[in-house]
Short mmCIF file of C-alpha atoms in Angstrom, two decimals:
data_model
loop_
_atom_site.label_atom_id
_atom_site.label_comp_id
_atom_site.label_asym_id
_atom_site.label_seq_id
_atom_site.Cartn_x
_atom_site.Cartn_y
_atom_site.Cartn_z
CA MET A 1 -11.41 -7.60 -2.06
CA TYR A 2 -9.21 -8.73 -4.97
CA VAL A 3 -7.48 -11.50 -3.06
CA ALA A 4 -10.79 -12.67 -1.58
CA ILE A 5 -12.37 -12.82 -4.96
CA GLU A 6 -9.26 -14.67 -6.28
CA ASN A 7 -9.68 -17.18 -3.40
CA ILE A 8 -13.37 -17.85 -4.46
CA PHE A 9 -12.57 -18.70 -8.04
CA SER A 10 -9.09 -20.16 -7.99
CA GLN A 11 -7.37 -22.91 -6.03
CA LYS A 12 -3.92 -22.25 -7.52
CA VAL A 13 -2.72 -18.73 -7.20
CA ARG A 14 0.52 -17.30 -8.76
CA PHE A 15 2.24 -14.08 -7.99
CA ARG A 16 0.16 -13.29 -4.92
CA TRP A 17 3.28 -11.77 -3.20
CA LEU A 18 3.41 -9.21 -6.07
CA VAL A 19 -0.21 -8.34 -5.75
CA THR A 20 0.09 -8.10 -1.93
CA PHE A 21 3.14 -5.87 -2.24
CA ALA A 22 1.43 -3.50 -4.70
CA PHE A 23 -1.74 -3.14 -2.57
CA GLY A 24 0.29 -2.86 0.61
CA LEU A 25 2.32 0.03 -0.95
CA ILE A 26 -0.87 1.87 -2.04
CA HIS A 27 -2.48 1.31 1.36
CA GLY A 28 0.64 2.51 3.16
CA MET A 29 0.69 5.73 1.07
CA GLY A 30 -2.85 6.38 2.21
CA PHE A 31 -1.80 6.13 5.85
CA ALA A 32 1.19 8.43 5.15
CA ASP A 33 -1.09 10.96 3.58
CA ILE A 34 -3.38 10.86 6.75
CA LEU A 35 -0.31 11.38 8.95
CA LEU A 36 0.74 14.39 6.93
CA GLY A 37 -2.67 15.99 7.41
CA MET A 38 -2.43 15.72 11.23
CA ASP A 39 -0.55 18.93 11.81
CA ILE A 40 2.66 17.18 12.97
CA PRO A 41 5.56 19.61 13.31
CA LYS A 42 7.81 19.25 10.16
CA PRO A 43 10.86 17.97 12.07
CA TYR A 44 8.82 15.05 13.53
CA VAL A 45 7.01 13.82 10.50
CA ALA A 46 9.71 11.28 9.31
CA ILE A 47 10.15 9.96 12.87
CA ASP A 48 6.40 9.60 13.48
CA LEU A 49 5.87 8.00 9.99
CA ALA A 50 8.72 5.56 10.60
CA SER A 51 7.41 4.78 14.04
CA PHE A 52 3.89 4.19 12.87
CA ASN A 53 5.19 1.87 10.02
CA ILE A 54 7.55 -0.11 12.27
CA GLY A 55 4.72 -0.57 14.78
CA ILE A 56 2.31 -1.84 12.08
CA GLU A 57 4.96 -4.26 10.69
CA ILE A 58 5.70 -5.62 14.15
CA ILE A 59 1.96 -6.31 14.77
CA GLN A 60 1.55 -7.86 11.29
CA LEU A 61 4.56 -10.15 11.91
CA CYS A 62 3.14 -11.29 15.22
CA LEU A 63 -0.24 -12.05 13.58
CA ILE A 64 1.40 -14.00 10.81
CA ALA A 65 3.45 -15.95 13.32
CA LEU A 66 0.18 -16.93 15.06
CA ALA A 67 -1.88 -17.58 11.85
CA VAL A 68 0.57 -19.51 9.71
CA PRO A 69 0.78 -22.70 12.02
CA VAL A 70 -3.03 -22.78 12.22
CA ILE A 71 -3.49 -22.37 8.49
CA ARG A 72 -0.83 -25.06 7.74
CA TYR A 73 -2.56 -27.39 10.03
CA ALA A 74 -6.03 -26.74 8.71
CA GLN A 75 -4.75 -27.21 5.02
CA HIS A 76 -4.66 -31.03 5.66
CA TYR A 77 -8.45 -31.22 6.02
CA LYS A 78 -10.87 -32.13 3.31
CA GLY A 79 -13.09 -29.10 3.70
CA TYR A 80 -10.26 -26.54 3.75
CA PHE A 81 -10.85 -25.02 0.23
CA ARG A 82 -14.56 -24.70 0.89
CA THR A 83 -13.89 -22.90 4.19
CA VAL A 84 -11.45 -20.55 2.42
CA GLN A 85 -14.12 -19.88 -0.12
CA ALA A 86 -16.81 -19.13 2.45
CA ALA A 87 -14.46 -16.84 4.45
CA SER A 88 -13.43 -15.15 1.17
CA ILE A 89 -17.11 -14.43 0.40
CA LEU A 90 -17.50 -12.64 3.71
CA ILE A 91 -14.26 -10.73 3.33
CA ALA A 92 -15.17 -9.67 -0.20
CA ALA A 93 -18.55 -8.50 0.97
CA ALA A 94 -17.01 -6.47 3.81
CA GLY A 95 -14.49 -4.97 1.43
CA ALA A 96 -17.15 -4.05 -1.10
CA PHE A 97 -19.22 -2.43 1.75
CA TRP A 98 -16.23 -0.35 2.92
CA LEU A 99 -15.32 0.58 -0.68
CA CYS A 100 -18.89 1.89 -1.41
CA GLU A 101 -18.93 3.66 2.01
CA ARG A 102 -15.71 5.58 1.15
CA LEU A 103 -16.69 6.33 -2.42
CA LEU A 104 -20.10 7.61 -1.63
#
């Protein structure tokens, strides 16, 4: 939600990598906590956690490899910023819905 809201109100973003890292770390800890609650035998927890994280990272790298060329190409068009804002509004709304759903 934070990055989507930032996209709506700002064209120039600084330190996004730091924000992404912090939120990714918090998000990853949530997944680790879920895995610990799954009754996995103790000797396999580290292997399962590492396997899960490596799998997620590989998928994310593949998605980035597909998305970056498309995004770089789209940045040359006049309506790019407006399109980013519109998509960010939808993403922020979905994030707000999921946040409320989990809190309530």
